[in-house]
Short mmCIF file of C-alpha atoms in Angstrom, two decimals:
data_model
loop_
_atom_site.label_atom_id
_atom_site.label_comp_id
_atom_site.label_asym_id
_atom_site.label_seq_id
_atom_site.Cartn_x
_atom_site.Cartn_y
_atom_site.Cartn_z
CA MET A 243 94.69 -3.19 -10.33
CA ALA A 244 91.16 -2.72 -11.51
CA PRO A 245 88.45 -3.94 -9.02
CA PRO A 246 86.96 -7.25 -9.88
CA HIS A 247 83.80 -7.37 -11.84
CA PHE A 248 81.07 -9.70 -10.94
CA LEU A 249 78.07 -10.79 -12.93
CA LEU A 250 75.26 -11.85 -10.53
CA VAL A 251 72.64 -13.99 -12.28
CA SER A 252 69.33 -14.39 -10.39
CA TYR A 253 66.38 -16.54 -10.92
CA PRO A 254 63.36 -14.14 -11.53
CA ALA A 255 61.56 -14.85 -8.23
CA GLN A 256 61.47 -12.47 -5.32
CA GLY A 257 62.98 -14.88 -2.80
CA HIS A 258 66.03 -15.09 -5.19
CA ILE A 259 66.24 -11.47 -6.26
CA ASN A 260 66.12 -9.87 -2.78
CA PRO A 261 69.13 -11.63 -1.34
CA THR A 262 71.05 -11.39 -4.56
CA LEU A 263 70.64 -7.74 -4.79
CA ARG A 264 71.77 -7.54 -1.26
CA LEU A 265 74.84 -9.55 -2.13
CA ALA A 266 75.41 -7.09 -4.97
CA LYS A 267 75.43 -4.21 -2.50
CA ARG A 268 77.83 -6.09 -0.21
CA LEU A 269 80.32 -6.87 -2.99
CA ILE A 270 80.24 -3.17 -4.06
CA GLN A 271 81.18 -2.20 -0.57
CA THR A 272 84.26 -4.21 -0.91
CA GLY A 273 85.27 -2.20 -3.99
CA ALA A 274 83.99 -4.57 -6.60
CA GLN A 275 81.86 -3.76 -9.61
CA VAL A 276 78.63 -5.67 -10.14
CA THR A 277 76.26 -6.25 -13.17
CA PHE A 278 72.88 -7.76 -12.13
CA VAL A 279 71.29 -10.13 -14.66
CA THR A 280 67.69 -11.43 -14.53
CA THR A 281 64.68 -11.46 -16.86
CA VAL A 282 63.16 -8.37 -18.39
CA TYR A 283 59.91 -9.25 -16.54
CA ALA A 284 61.50 -9.39 -13.13
CA GLN A 285 63.41 -6.23 -13.86
CA ARG A 286 60.31 -4.41 -14.97
CA ARG A 287 58.53 -5.37 -11.64
CA MET A 288 61.08 -3.52 -9.48
CA VAL A 289 59.32 -0.38 -8.64
CA LYS A 290 62.43 1.38 -7.33
CA PRO A 291 65.57 -0.60 -8.38
CA LEU A 292 68.66 -0.49 -6.24
CA SER A 293 70.74 2.43 -7.25
CA VAL A 294 74.27 2.50 -6.12
CA CYS A 295 77.56 3.49 -7.68
CA GLY A 296 79.19 0.42 -9.14
CA LEU A 297 75.93 -1.42 -9.96
CA SER A 298 74.48 -1.89 -13.41
CA PHE A 299 71.57 -3.97 -14.76
CA ALA A 300 71.54 -6.24 -17.82
CA PRO A 301 68.06 -7.93 -18.10
CA PHE A 302 67.41 -10.42 -20.98
CA SER A 303 64.12 -11.42 -22.57
CA ASP A 304 62.93 -15.03 -22.05
CA GLY A 305 59.84 -14.51 -24.28
CA TYR A 306 57.58 -13.72 -21.36
CA ASP A 307 58.38 -9.95 -20.75
CA ASP A 308 54.86 -9.47 -19.61
CA GLY A 309 54.70 -12.40 -17.37
CA CYS A 310 53.47 -15.96 -17.74
CA GLU A 311 49.76 -16.48 -16.79
CA ASN A 312 49.96 -20.29 -17.32
CA LYS A 313 51.65 -21.61 -14.12
CA ASP A 314 51.55 -25.17 -15.65
CA ASN A 315 53.89 -23.96 -18.31
CA LEU A 316 56.79 -23.56 -15.93
CA HIS A 317 58.92 -26.28 -17.51
CA HIS A 318 58.80 -24.40 -20.87
CA VAL A 319 59.50 -21.08 -19.27
CA LEU A 320 62.66 -22.52 -17.59
CA SER A 321 63.72 -23.96 -20.87
CA GLU A 322 63.32 -20.59 -22.62
CA ILE A 323 65.18 -18.81 -19.73
CA LYS A 324 68.04 -21.25 -20.20
CA ARG A 325 68.15 -20.76 -23.93
CA GLN A 326 67.94 -17.05 -23.94
CA GLY A 327 69.93 -16.56 -20.74
CA THR A 328 72.83 -18.63 -22.25
CA LEU A 329 73.00 -16.38 -25.32
CA LYS A 330 72.72 -13.12 -23.23
CA LEU A 331 75.26 -14.09 -20.64
CA THR A 332 77.81 -15.11 -23.33
CA GLU A 333 77.32 -11.85 -25.26
CA LEU A 334 77.53 -9.80 -21.99
CA VAL A 335 80.94 -11.44 -21.06
CA LEU A 336 82.31 -10.54 -24.48
CA GLU A 337 80.90 -7.00 -24.43
CA CYS A 338 82.29 -6.28 -21.01
CA ALA A 339 85.72 -7.45 -22.13
CA ASP A 340 85.57 -5.21 -25.21
CA GLN A 341 84.50 -2.16 -23.01
CA GLY A 342 87.55 -2.77 -20.61
CA ARG A 343 85.30 -4.21 -17.86
CA PRO A 344 86.34 -7.88 -17.96
CA VAL A 345 84.16 -10.17 -15.88
CA ALA A 346 86.13 -11.83 -13.13
CA CYS A 347 83.46 -14.10 -11.79
CA ILE A 348 79.84 -15.16 -12.50
CA VAL A 349 77.72 -15.77 -9.45
CA TYR A 350 74.60 -17.67 -10.11
CA THR A 351 71.44 -18.72 -8.15
CA MET A 352 69.87 -22.05 -7.97
CA ILE A 353 68.24 -23.75 -11.04
CA PHE A 354 70.59 -21.68 -13.17
CA ASP A 355 73.18 -24.39 -13.84
CA TRP A 356 73.56 -23.05 -17.33
CA ALA A 357 75.30 -19.85 -15.98
CA GLN A 358 78.05 -22.11 -14.74
CA GLU A 359 78.25 -23.74 -18.16
CA VAL A 360 78.68 -20.34 -19.77
CA ALA A 361 81.42 -19.40 -17.29
CA ARG A 362 83.28 -22.60 -17.96
CA ARG A 363 83.00 -22.03 -21.65
CA VAL A 364 84.25 -18.47 -21.67
CA GLN A 365 86.93 -19.30 -19.09
CA VAL A 366 85.59 -17.19 -16.22
CA LEU A 367 85.37 -18.15 -12.57
CA SER A 368 82.02 -19.02 -11.10
CA ALA A 369 80.40 -19.36 -7.81
CA TYR A 370 77.00 -20.76 -6.72
CA PHE A 371 74.88 -18.50 -4.49
CA TRP A 372 72.52 -20.66 -2.28
CA ASN A 373 69.80 -18.59 -0.60
CA GLN A 374 68.31 -21.31 1.63
CA ALA A 375 69.62 -22.85 4.73
CA THR A 376 73.07 -24.71 4.42
CA THR A 377 71.48 -27.82 6.01
CA VAL A 378 69.05 -27.89 2.97
CA PHE A 379 71.95 -27.61 0.56
CA ASP A 380 73.81 -30.55 2.30
CA ILE A 381 70.67 -32.68 2.18
CA TYR A 382 70.32 -32.15 -1.54
CA TYR A 383 74.10 -32.86 -1.93
CA TYR A 384 73.86 -36.17 -0.21
CA TYR A 385 70.64 -37.07 -2.00
CA PHE A 386 72.53 -36.72 -5.42
CA ASN A 387 75.86 -38.32 -4.15
CA GLY A 388 75.03 -41.67 -2.81
CA TYR A 389 72.14 -41.34 -0.37
CA GLY A 390 69.28 -41.09 -2.71
CA ASP A 391 68.10 -44.52 -2.28
CA GLU A 392 68.20 -44.32 1.59
CA VAL A 393 66.26 -41.08 1.51
CA ARG A 394 63.63 -42.37 -0.81
CA ASN A 395 63.26 -45.59 1.01
CA LYS A 396 63.00 -44.18 4.50
CA SER A 397 60.86 -41.33 3.45
CA ILE A 398 58.11 -43.84 2.87
CA ASP A 399 57.82 -44.54 6.56
CA PRO A 400 57.11 -41.35 8.57
CA SER A 401 58.68 -42.88 11.73
CA SER A 402 62.05 -43.71 10.05
CA SER A 403 64.99 -41.55 10.84
CA ILE A 404 67.44 -40.47 8.29
CA GLU A 405 70.99 -39.79 9.27
CA LEU A 406 73.27 -37.94 6.96
CA PRO A 407 77.13 -37.38 7.69
CA GLY A 408 78.01 -34.28 9.60
CA LEU A 409 74.31 -33.10 9.99
CA GLU A 410 72.20 -32.95 13.02
CA PRO A 411 69.55 -33.49 14.09
CA LEU A 412 68.15 -36.72 12.61
CA PHE A 413 65.46 -36.18 10.02
CA THR A 414 62.22 -37.92 9.08
CA SER A 415 60.14 -37.48 5.87
CA ARG A 416 58.28 -34.57 7.34
CA ASP A 417 61.45 -32.72 7.82
CA LEU A 418 62.81 -33.10 4.14
CA PRO A 419 62.60 -30.63 1.33
CA SER A 420 59.25 -31.36 -0.54
CA PHE A 421 61.04 -31.88 -3.88
CA LEU A 422 62.56 -35.08 -2.38
CA LEU A 423 59.31 -36.65 -1.50
CA SER A 424 57.33 -39.22 -3.66
CA SER A 425 54.48 -36.63 -3.73
CA ASN A 426 56.53 -34.13 -5.69
CA LYS A 427 55.04 -33.33 -8.91
CA LEU A 428 57.61 -30.81 -10.10
CA THR A 429 60.16 -33.37 -11.01
CA PHE A 430 61.78 -31.07 -13.54
CA VAL A 431 62.68 -28.70 -10.53
CA LEU A 432 64.57 -31.55 -8.86
CA GLU A 433 66.30 -32.34 -11.99
CA SER A 434 67.42 -28.69 -12.20
CA PHE A 435 68.89 -29.05 -8.71
CA GLN A 436 70.67 -32.05 -9.75
CA LYS A 437 72.23 -30.34 -12.74
CA ASN A 438 73.39 -27.60 -10.36
CA PHE A 439 75.24 -30.15 -8.30
CA GLU A 440 76.73 -31.83 -11.34
CA ALA A 441 77.96 -28.51 -12.55
CA LEU A 442 79.69 -28.03 -9.27
CA SER A 443 81.32 -31.46 -9.52
CA GLN A 444 82.88 -30.37 -12.69
CA ASP A 445 84.48 -27.25 -11.26
CA GLU A 446 88.09 -27.60 -10.31
CA ASN A 447 87.65 -25.30 -7.30
CA PRO A 448 83.92 -25.25 -6.59
CA LYS A 449 82.72 -22.26 -4.27
CA VAL A 450 79.32 -21.97 -2.73
CA LEU A 451 78.21 -18.66 -1.16
CA LEU A 452 75.49 -19.09 1.42
CA ASN A 453 73.00 -16.69 3.06
CA THR A 454 73.83 -17.92 6.59
CA PHE A 455 76.56 -17.40 9.24
CA ASP A 456 79.07 -19.78 10.81
CA ALA A 457 77.49 -19.63 14.29
CA LEU A 458 74.16 -20.44 12.98
CA GLU A 459 75.05 -23.60 11.00
CA PRO A 460 78.62 -24.59 11.99
CA LYS A 461 78.50 -28.25 11.24
CA ALA A 462 76.51 -27.91 8.12
CA LEU A 463 79.07 -25.47 6.64
CA ARG A 464 81.77 -28.03 7.25
CA ALA A 465 79.95 -31.27 6.39
CA LEU A 466 81.10 -31.51 2.78
CA ASP A 467 84.76 -32.09 2.06
CA LYS A 468 84.59 -31.62 -1.76
CA LEU A 469 83.01 -28.15 -1.68
CA LYS A 470 83.98 -24.85 -0.28
CA LEU A 471 80.94 -23.54 1.57
CA ILE A 472 81.26 -19.87 2.51
CA GLY A 473 78.82 -18.21 4.92
CA ILE A 474 78.36 -14.56 3.92
CA GLY A 475 75.03 -13.70 5.69
CA PRO A 476 72.51 -12.78 6.85
CA LEU A 477 72.00 -10.55 3.76
CA ILE A 478 69.55 -8.12 5.15
CA PRO A 479 69.32 -4.31 5.04
CA SER A 480 71.38 -2.49 7.57
CA ALA A 481 68.26 -0.80 9.36
CA PHE A 482 67.07 -4.27 10.34
CA LEU A 483 70.45 -5.71 11.38
CA ASP A 484 72.94 -3.12 13.02
CA ALA A 485 70.96 0.06 12.44
CA LYS A 486 74.23 1.79 11.12
CA ASP A 487 72.20 3.14 8.26
CA PRO A 488 68.55 3.79 9.29
CA THR A 489 67.66 4.63 5.69
CA ASP A 490 68.78 1.28 4.36
CA ILE A 491 65.41 -0.49 4.67
CA SER A 492 64.98 -2.07 1.25
CA PHE A 493 66.54 -4.73 -0.88
CA GLY A 494 65.84 -2.64 -3.93
CA GLY A 495 63.90 -5.10 -5.94
CA ASP A 496 60.43 -4.59 -4.37
CA PRO A 497 57.69 -5.51 -6.91
CA PHE A 498 55.12 -3.05 -5.46
CA GLN A 499 54.91 0.35 -3.85
CA GLY A 500 54.38 -0.31 -0.12
CA SER A 501 51.66 1.39 1.79
CA THR A 502 52.41 3.49 4.91
CA ASP A 503 48.77 4.04 6.02
CA TYR A 504 49.00 1.34 8.67
CA ILE A 505 52.26 2.61 10.26
CA GLU A 506 50.87 4.92 12.80
CA TRP A 507 48.29 2.52 13.98
CA LEU A 508 50.84 -0.23 14.27
CA ASN A 509 53.23 1.95 16.22
CA SER A 510 50.44 2.59 18.68
CA LYS A 511 50.37 -1.03 19.79
CA PRO A 512 52.14 -2.27 22.93
CA LYS A 513 55.48 -4.18 22.67
CA SER A 514 55.19 -7.76 21.43
CA SER A 515 51.39 -7.54 20.86
CA VAL A 516 51.22 -8.11 17.14
CA ILE A 517 51.40 -11.44 15.22
CA TYR A 518 52.82 -11.27 11.85
CA ILE A 519 51.36 -13.81 9.46
CA SER A 520 53.14 -14.66 6.21
CA PHE A 521 52.88 -17.54 3.83
CA GLY A 522 55.02 -16.09 0.92
CA SER A 523 53.94 -15.06 -2.54
CA LEU A 524 53.93 -18.59 -4.00
CA ALA A 525 52.05 -20.44 -1.26
CA ILE A 526 48.34 -21.35 -2.08
CA LEU A 527 46.25 -22.30 0.95
CA SER A 528 42.90 -24.12 0.52
CA LYS A 529 39.78 -22.16 1.52
CA PRO A 530 39.05 -24.44 4.58
CA GLN A 531 42.59 -23.96 5.82
CA MET A 532 42.39 -20.17 5.42
CA GLU A 533 39.08 -20.40 7.43
CA GLU A 534 40.83 -22.30 10.20
CA ILE A 535 43.44 -19.61 10.40
CA ALA A 536 40.96 -16.76 10.36
CA CYS A 537 39.05 -18.29 13.21
CA GLU A 538 42.09 -17.51 15.48
CA ARG A 539 42.64 -13.92 14.42
CA ASP A 540 41.74 -11.31 17.08
CA ASP A 541 42.79 -7.80 17.86
CA SER A 542 46.42 -9.04 18.39
CA THR A 543 46.67 -10.79 15.05
CA LEU A 544 47.21 -8.99 11.75
CA VAL A 545 48.34 -9.66 8.27
CA PHE A 546 50.34 -6.79 6.81
CA PRO A 547 53.37 -5.86 4.56
CA ILE A 548 56.59 -4.87 6.41
CA GLY A 549 58.28 -1.52 6.49
CA GLY A 550 58.63 1.67 8.50
CA PHE A 551 57.17 0.66 11.87
CA ASP A 552 58.79 -0.09 15.26
CA PRO A 553 59.58 -3.77 15.00
CA SER A 554 59.31 -4.13 18.79
CA ILE A 555 55.55 -4.40 18.52
CA ILE A 556 55.90 -7.74 16.91
CA GLY A 557 55.53 -10.65 19.27
CA MET A 558 55.88 -13.54 16.82
CA PHE A 559 55.66 -14.80 13.31
CA CYS A 560 53.14 -17.25 12.05
CA ASP A 561 55.30 -18.09 8.95
CA ALA A 562 55.64 -20.37 5.91
CA LEU A 563 59.43 -20.07 6.57
CA TRP A 564 61.21 -18.37 3.78
CA VAL A 565 64.71 -18.36 4.97
CA GLU A 566 65.16 -14.55 4.71
CA PHE A 567 62.48 -14.21 7.32
CA ASN A 568 63.97 -16.91 9.55
CA LEU A 569 67.17 -14.97 9.64
CA GLY A 570 65.42 -11.78 10.66
CA GLU A 571 64.92 -10.10 7.24
CA HIS A 572 63.11 -7.27 8.78
CA GLY A 573 64.75 -7.07 12.09
CA LEU A 574 61.99 -9.26 13.73
CA TRP A 575 64.11 -11.45 15.71
CA VAL A 576 61.18 -12.99 17.53
CA PRO A 577 59.70 -16.51 18.10
CA VAL A 578 58.12 -18.48 15.15
CA VAL A 579 55.13 -20.59 14.78
CA ALA A 580 56.32 -22.75 11.94
CA PHE A 581 53.65 -23.48 9.30
CA PRO A 582 55.63 -25.11 6.40
CA GLN A 583 53.95 -25.29 2.95
CA GLY A 584 56.54 -26.80 0.77
CA THR A 585 60.07 -26.56 -0.91
CA ASP A 586 62.70 -26.07 1.99
CA GLN A 587 60.25 -24.93 4.61
CA ALA A 588 59.82 -28.34 6.41
CA THR A 589 63.58 -28.40 6.92
CA ASN A 590 63.58 -24.89 8.20
CA ALA A 591 60.84 -25.74 10.66
CA LYS A 592 63.05 -28.62 11.93
CA LEU A 593 65.95 -26.31 12.45
CA ILE A 594 63.88 -23.65 14.12
CA THR A 595 62.32 -26.00 16.61
CA ASP A 596 65.21 -28.48 17.30
CA MET A 597 68.51 -26.64 16.49
CA TRP A 598 67.94 -22.85 16.90
CA LYS A 599 65.09 -23.37 19.35
CA THR A 600 63.30 -20.20 18.33
CA GLY A 601 59.84 -21.57 17.61
CA ILE A 602 57.30 -24.35 17.57
CA ARG A 603 55.84 -26.29 14.68
CA VAL A 604 52.13 -26.83 14.03
CA TRP A 605 50.94 -30.43 13.69
CA VAL A 606 48.93 -31.43 10.50
CA ASN A 607 45.91 -33.83 10.81
CA GLU A 608 45.30 -36.75 8.53
CA GLU A 609 43.59 -34.67 5.98
CA GLY A 610 46.64 -32.38 5.73
CA MET A 611 44.83 -29.60 7.61
CA VAL A 612 46.15 -27.61 10.60
CA GLU A 613 43.08 -27.24 12.77
CA ARG A 614 42.15 -24.06 14.60
CA ASP A 615 42.66 -25.59 18.08
CA GLU A 616 46.25 -26.41 17.10
CA ILE A 617 46.83 -22.92 15.82
CA LYS A 618 45.36 -21.45 18.96
CA MET A 619 47.54 -23.66 21.26
CA CYS A 620 50.72 -22.64 19.35
CA LEU A 621 49.85 -18.96 19.48
CA GLU A 622 49.15 -19.15 23.13
CA ILE A 623 52.42 -20.94 23.91
CA VAL A 624 54.59 -18.48 21.88
CA MET A 625 52.91 -15.22 22.80
CA GLY A 626 52.53 -16.23 26.54
CA ASP A 627 54.48 -15.34 29.60
CA GLY A 628 55.54 -18.85 30.45
CA GLU A 629 59.06 -20.26 30.76
CA ARG A 630 58.93 -21.83 27.27
CA ALA A 631 57.84 -18.55 25.61
CA GLU A 632 60.64 -16.67 27.40
CA GLY A 633 63.18 -19.26 26.32
CA LEU A 634 62.14 -18.87 22.68
CA ARG A 635 62.56 -15.04 23.04
CA ARG A 636 65.95 -15.36 24.69
CA ASN A 637 67.12 -17.59 21.76
CA ALA A 638 65.76 -15.29 19.17
CA GLU A 639 67.73 -12.41 20.78
CA LYS A 640 70.82 -14.53 21.05
CA TRP A 641 70.80 -15.32 17.21
CA LYS A 642 70.14 -11.56 16.61
CA GLU A 643 73.33 -10.61 18.33
CA LEU A 644 75.36 -13.38 16.74
CA ALA A 645 74.08 -12.23 13.24
CA ARG A 646 75.25 -8.71 13.99
CA GLU A 647 78.64 -10.01 15.08
CA ALA A 648 78.99 -11.99 11.89
CA MET A 649 78.10 -9.05 9.51
CA LYS A 650 79.97 -6.23 11.28
CA ASN A 651 83.36 -5.10 9.93
CA GLY A 652 85.73 -7.83 10.67
CA GLY A 653 83.02 -10.27 11.57
CA MET A 654 83.10 -13.82 10.16
CA SER A 655 80.66 -13.34 7.30
CA ASP A 656 82.20 -9.94 6.52
CA ASN A 657 85.70 -11.47 6.42
CA ASN A 658 84.47 -14.56 4.33
CA LEU A 659 83.04 -12.22 1.59
CA LYS A 660 86.29 -10.02 1.54
CA ALA A 661 88.43 -13.12 1.23
CA PHE A 662 86.30 -14.43 -1.55
CA VAL A 663 86.58 -11.13 -3.44
CA ASP A 664 90.29 -11.00 -2.82
CA GLU A 665 90.75 -14.52 -4.16
CA VAL A 666 88.81 -13.68 -7.31
CA GLY A 667 90.75 -10.42 -7.84
CA GLN A 668 94.06 -12.28 -7.54
CA LYS A 669 92.98 -14.54 -10.51
CA LEU A 670 92.74 -11.45 -12.82
#
């Protein structure tokens, strides 16, 4: 029997491309073949695309091959991606069949509900790849399935608690994904999420692959009876997880050539003496907020890209909470000062502080600003030698070991992915 052939269709943003490429590599390690599909622009930005036997690329043009300068035009861009992507994906499935490489399953990322429509039309299996926390997925599911009014009504009052079946802890409006709040201006993004969930409801046997592991979110992975949620993560390079392959340090989709000039200087620093500050590539902080942050920078605080240094020098994150970093994307299983900026980050902050207990969250003043004294206090707590800081470090180390257990050969996430591939293969 020929190995199953997967089409992985990724939204053209780095936070989607990285874990999807990692998923591609994991699928190939099971013996599968993978074709990676994204836009021409996203493909061109990869300075050194992942190159492994069994992986091919099939980019499509959305009409913005050189990028889109007008960020206010995102709604139109998404419409063009859907129109052109639907045509490309349909053609690709037919071409692969003619070439003797029939597609067994289409795996698609969030916002790309049209990929599931293509799969249904050409009678190919599909699976939804969710690269945020499972808890965030469940919150959206409940919002679109009977709990929308409750979430909207209670989110008006910051003190009101929102309880959702099977999930813990309780949430308030400050813990919800920003797309669910009345202040959300990107309503079309929420509509895209809703279409994703509607597409899943039309699937006879809906499957969702999640970049998490069972020990991290056990209740969230089992909260929904109508969907099969499969934890297959954390999807991070081997060098930053189990160190079995020290050369495996990149996802393969980096949009720039990293500098190494700072490595020697960083490696000269004492253990746990450097603070890594990251707000992601999409966050836009106001000038006053940047000034508040800058006031707390000293010799132990540095903003830098990751790669090639001894991770033991890192003492903590000051982070906007992309989930890949929360799961130790670069092997930096250290305490976090949660500084959420939007999308899923507020929920991640809630999980980090109340569930995983690996960090603390900054408090925002009435003007929406995090003041320098608040930043200083949080840094001192997390970087200190007190019992609280030690507890955060112990918890971070605990999740690191559990993640390694999940991803090792025969671990829960490893077995989950292999079982998924086997099930797809049996449908051929």
